[in-house]
Amino acid sequence: MALEWEQIIVDSADPVALGRWWAEALGWVVVDESEEIIEIRPEPDQMPGLLFVPVPEGKTSKNRLHPDFRPDDQEAEVARLLSLGARRADTVQDEQHWVTLLDPEGNEFCVLSERKS
């Protein structure tokens, strides 16, 4: 039996706006969109993707699952994401090699520093 990872579902108050934000942040493309949902992928035929769907309730606590990203330049990437509308979730602590940010709806994600060799 083989499993193919197709997508992650993201509950959202405004799925189209949040999906478009993540598409811009990641440099991904929109592959499906209606008034209520939007799906983005790295390329039209490349999976996994992210599918943003509406939910009536708001986010109430820390995400149980969040993505980590490792850019070439952490400082520049954090600045770029902040300019797109991300917010800092916490302050940097000694020896911490990541920055936790929040997307426009408050979902956590981390921007990691350069991999140590």
PDB file of C-alpha atoms in Angstrom:
ATOM      1  CA  MET A   1       0.000   0.000   0.000  1.00  0.00           C
ATOM      2  CA  ALA A   2       1.367   3.419  -0.968  1.00  0.00           C
ATOM      3  CA  LEU A   3       0.250   6.793   0.263  1.00  0.00           C
ATOM      4  CA  GLU A   4       0.642   9.956  -1.757  1.00  0.00           C
ATOM      5  CA  TRP A   5       0.658  13.184   0.221  1.00  0.00           C
ATOM      6  CA  GLU A   6      -1.768  15.391  -1.684  1.00  0.00           C
ATOM      7  CA  GLN A   7      -2.407  18.397   0.520  1.00  0.00           C
ATOM      8  CA  ILE A   8      -2.788  19.914   3.942  1.00  0.00           C
ATOM      9  CA  ILE A   9      -6.121  21.476   4.824  1.00  0.00           C
ATOM     10  CA  VAL A  10      -5.948  24.898   6.460  1.00  0.00           C
ATOM     11  CA  ASP A  11      -9.039  26.080   8.348  1.00  0.00           C
ATOM     12  CA  SER A  12      -9.552  29.775   7.814  1.00  0.00           C
ATOM     13  CA  ALA A  13     -11.864  32.714   8.446  1.00  0.00           C
ATOM     14  CA  ASP A  14     -11.060  34.083   4.952  1.00  0.00           C
ATOM     15  CA  PRO A  15      -9.669  31.175   2.909  1.00  0.00           C
ATOM     16  CA  VAL A  16      -9.145  33.060  -0.346  1.00  0.00           C
ATOM     17  CA  ALA A  17      -7.254  35.943   1.266  1.00  0.00           C
ATOM     18  CA  LEU A  18      -5.111  33.602   3.386  1.00  0.00           C
ATOM     19  CA  GLY A  19      -4.449  31.270   0.463  1.00  0.00           C
ATOM     20  CA  ARG A  20      -3.363  34.165  -1.726  1.00  0.00           C
ATOM     21  CA  TRP A  21      -1.073  35.382   1.088  1.00  0.00           C
ATOM     22  CA  TRP A  22       0.598  31.965   1.353  1.00  0.00           C
ATOM     23  CA  ALA A  23       0.875  31.704  -2.448  1.00  0.00           C
ATOM     24  CA  GLU A  24       2.793  34.977  -2.478  1.00  0.00           C
ATOM     25  CA  ALA A  25       4.887  34.070   0.571  1.00  0.00           C
ATOM     26  CA  LEU A  26       5.886  30.693  -0.897  1.00  0.00           C
ATOM     27  CA  GLY A  27       6.005  31.649  -4.579  1.00  0.00           C
ATOM     28  CA  TRP A  28       3.352  28.985  -5.293  1.00  0.00           C
ATOM     29  CA  VAL A  29       0.507  29.008  -7.817  1.00  0.00           C
ATOM     30  CA  VAL A  30      -3.253  28.931  -7.354  1.00  0.00           C
ATOM     31  CA  VAL A  31      -4.631  25.715  -8.879  1.00  0.00           C
ATOM     32  CA  ASP A  32      -8.268  25.970  -7.756  1.00  0.00           C
ATOM     33  CA  GLU A  33     -10.328  28.820  -6.400  1.00  0.00           C
ATOM     34  CA  SER A  34     -13.973  29.537  -5.687  1.00  0.00           C
ATOM     35  CA  GLU A  35     -15.724  32.038  -3.428  1.00  0.00           C
ATOM     36  CA  GLU A  36     -15.051  29.787  -0.417  1.00  0.00           C
ATOM     37  CA  ILE A  37     -11.900  27.743  -1.062  1.00  0.00           C
ATOM     38  CA  ILE A  38      -8.501  28.086  -2.649  1.00  0.00           C
ATOM     39  CA  GLU A  39      -5.820  25.491  -3.350  1.00  0.00           C
ATOM     40  CA  ILE A  40      -2.182  26.366  -3.942  1.00  0.00           C
ATOM     41  CA  ARG A  41       0.763  24.195  -4.995  1.00  0.00           C
ATOM     42  CA  PRO A  42       4.459  24.647  -5.781  1.00  0.00           C
ATOM     43  CA  GLU A  43       3.606  24.027  -9.471  1.00  0.00           C
ATOM     44  CA  PRO A  44       0.239  23.136 -11.045  1.00  0.00           C
ATOM     45  CA  ASP A  45       1.066  19.419 -11.201  1.00  0.00           C
ATOM     46  CA  GLN A  46       3.283  19.184  -8.098  1.00  0.00           C
ATOM     47  CA  MET A  47       2.008  18.033  -4.723  1.00  0.00           C
ATOM     48  CA  PRO A  48       1.577  18.381  -1.832  1.00  0.00           C
ATOM     49  CA  GLY A  49      -0.525  21.515  -1.838  1.00  0.00           C
ATOM     50  CA  LEU A  50      -2.384  23.614   0.672  1.00  0.00           C
ATOM     51  CA  LEU A  51      -6.189  23.766   0.576  1.00  0.00           C
ATOM     52  CA  PHE A  52      -7.745  26.671   2.496  1.00  0.00           C
ATOM     53  CA  VAL A  53     -11.329  26.094   3.634  1.00  0.00           C
ATOM     54  CA  PRO A  54     -13.802  28.185   5.637  1.00  0.00           C
ATOM     55  CA  VAL A  55     -14.648  27.445   9.252  1.00  0.00           C
ATOM     56  CA  PRO A  56     -17.008  29.411  11.494  1.00  0.00           C
ATOM     57  CA  GLU A  57     -14.840  29.349  14.615  1.00  0.00           C
ATOM     58  CA  GLY A  58     -11.684  31.405  15.079  1.00  0.00           C
ATOM     59  CA  LYS A  59      -8.245  30.172  16.094  1.00  0.00           C
ATOM     60  CA  THR A  60      -8.063  29.815  19.868  1.00  0.00           C
ATOM     61  CA  SER A  61      -4.662  28.324  20.695  1.00  0.00           C
ATOM     62  CA  LYS A  62      -1.248  27.372  19.364  1.00  0.00           C
ATOM     63  CA  ASN A  63      -1.258  25.230  16.226  1.00  0.00           C
ATOM     64  CA  ARG A  64      -0.623  21.532  16.809  1.00  0.00           C
ATOM     65  CA  LEU A  65       1.199  21.375  13.465  1.00  0.00           C
ATOM     66  CA  HIS A  66       3.195  24.139  11.817  1.00  0.00           C
ATOM     67  CA  PRO A  67       5.649  24.401   8.915  1.00  0.00           C
ATOM     68  CA  ASP A  68       9.341  25.193   9.247  1.00  0.00           C
ATOM     69  CA  PHE A  69      11.164  26.884   6.367  1.00  0.00           C
ATOM     70  CA  ARG A  70      14.941  27.089   5.854  1.00  0.00           C
ATOM     71  CA  PRO A  71      15.839  30.014   3.567  1.00  0.00           C
ATOM     72  CA  ASP A  72      19.273  30.938   2.261  1.00  0.00           C
ATOM     73  CA  ASP A  73      19.171  34.151   4.317  1.00  0.00           C
ATOM     74  CA  GLN A  74      17.028  34.020   7.471  1.00  0.00           C
ATOM     75  CA  GLU A  75      17.182  37.750   8.230  1.00  0.00           C
ATOM     76  CA  ALA A  76      16.192  38.761   4.690  1.00  0.00           C
ATOM     77  CA  GLU A  77      13.399  36.196   4.562  1.00  0.00           C
ATOM     78  CA  VAL A  78      11.955  37.265   7.908  1.00  0.00           C
ATOM     79  CA  ALA A  79      11.993  40.887   6.701  1.00  0.00           C
ATOM     80  CA  ARG A  80      10.260  39.895   3.441  1.00  0.00           C
ATOM     81  CA  LEU A  81       7.553  37.909   5.238  1.00  0.00           C
ATOM     82  CA  LEU A  82       6.971  40.736   7.708  1.00  0.00           C
ATOM     83  CA  SER A  83       6.586  43.145   4.776  1.00  0.00           C
ATOM     84  CA  LEU A  84       3.887  40.824   3.352  1.00  0.00           C
ATOM     85  CA  GLY A  85       1.910  40.981   6.598  1.00  0.00           C
ATOM     86  CA  ALA A  86       3.359  38.271   8.862  1.00  0.00           C
ATOM     87  CA  ARG A  87       3.852  39.158  12.531  1.00  0.00           C
ATOM     88  CA  ARG A  88       6.442  38.030  15.071  1.00  0.00           C
ATOM     89  CA  ALA A  89       5.111  35.469  17.539  1.00  0.00           C
ATOM     90  CA  ASP A  90       7.888  35.739  20.094  1.00  0.00           C
ATOM     91  CA  THR A  91      11.242  37.267  20.839  1.00  0.00           C
ATOM     92  CA  VAL A  92      14.493  35.590  19.919  1.00  0.00           C
ATOM     93  CA  GLN A  93      16.140  33.829  22.839  1.00  0.00           C
ATOM     94  CA  ASP A  94      19.816  32.951  23.247  1.00  0.00           C
ATOM     95  CA  GLU A  95      20.835  29.959  21.143  1.00  0.00           C
ATOM     96  CA  GLN A  96      17.482  29.903  19.324  1.00  0.00           C
ATOM     97  CA  HIS A  97      18.063  29.198  15.641  1.00  0.00           C
ATOM     98  CA  TRP A  98      14.596  30.043  14.377  1.00  0.00           C
ATOM     99  CA  VAL A  99      12.134  32.911  14.278  1.00  0.00           C
ATOM    100  CA  THR A 100       8.471  32.122  14.896  1.00  0.00           C
ATOM    101  CA  LEU A 101       6.080  34.179  12.808  1.00  0.00           C
ATOM    102  CA  LEU A 102       2.307  34.335  12.468  1.00  0.00           C
ATOM    103  CA  ASP A 103       0.470  34.486   9.156  1.00  0.00           C
ATOM    104  CA  PRO A 104      -2.378  37.039   8.779  1.00  0.00           C
ATOM    105  CA  GLU A 105      -4.797  34.724  10.644  1.00  0.00           C
ATOM    106  CA  GLY A 106      -2.374  33.926  13.458  1.00  0.00           C
ATOM    107  CA  ASN A 107      -1.095  30.510  12.315  1.00  0.00           C
ATOM    108  CA  GLU A 108       2.461  29.859  13.502  1.00  0.00           C
ATOM    109  CA  PHE A 109       5.370  29.006  11.237  1.00  0.00           C
ATOM    110  CA  CYS A 110       9.132  29.100  11.728  1.00  0.00           C
ATOM    111  CA  VAL A 111      11.942  30.520   9.647  1.00  0.00           C
ATOM    112  CA  LEU A 112      15.083  28.565  10.445  1.00  0.00           C
ATOM    113  CA  SER A 113      18.662  29.760  10.334  1.00  0.00           C
ATOM    114  CA  GLU A 114      21.318  28.380   8.019  1.00  0.00           C
ATOM    115  CA  ARG A 115      21.966  24.680   8.528  1.00  0.00           C
ATOM    116  CA  LYS A 116      25.090  24.058  10.639  1.00  0.00           C
ATOM    117  CA  SER A 117      27.585  21.697   9.011  1.00  0.00           C
TER     118      SER A 117
END
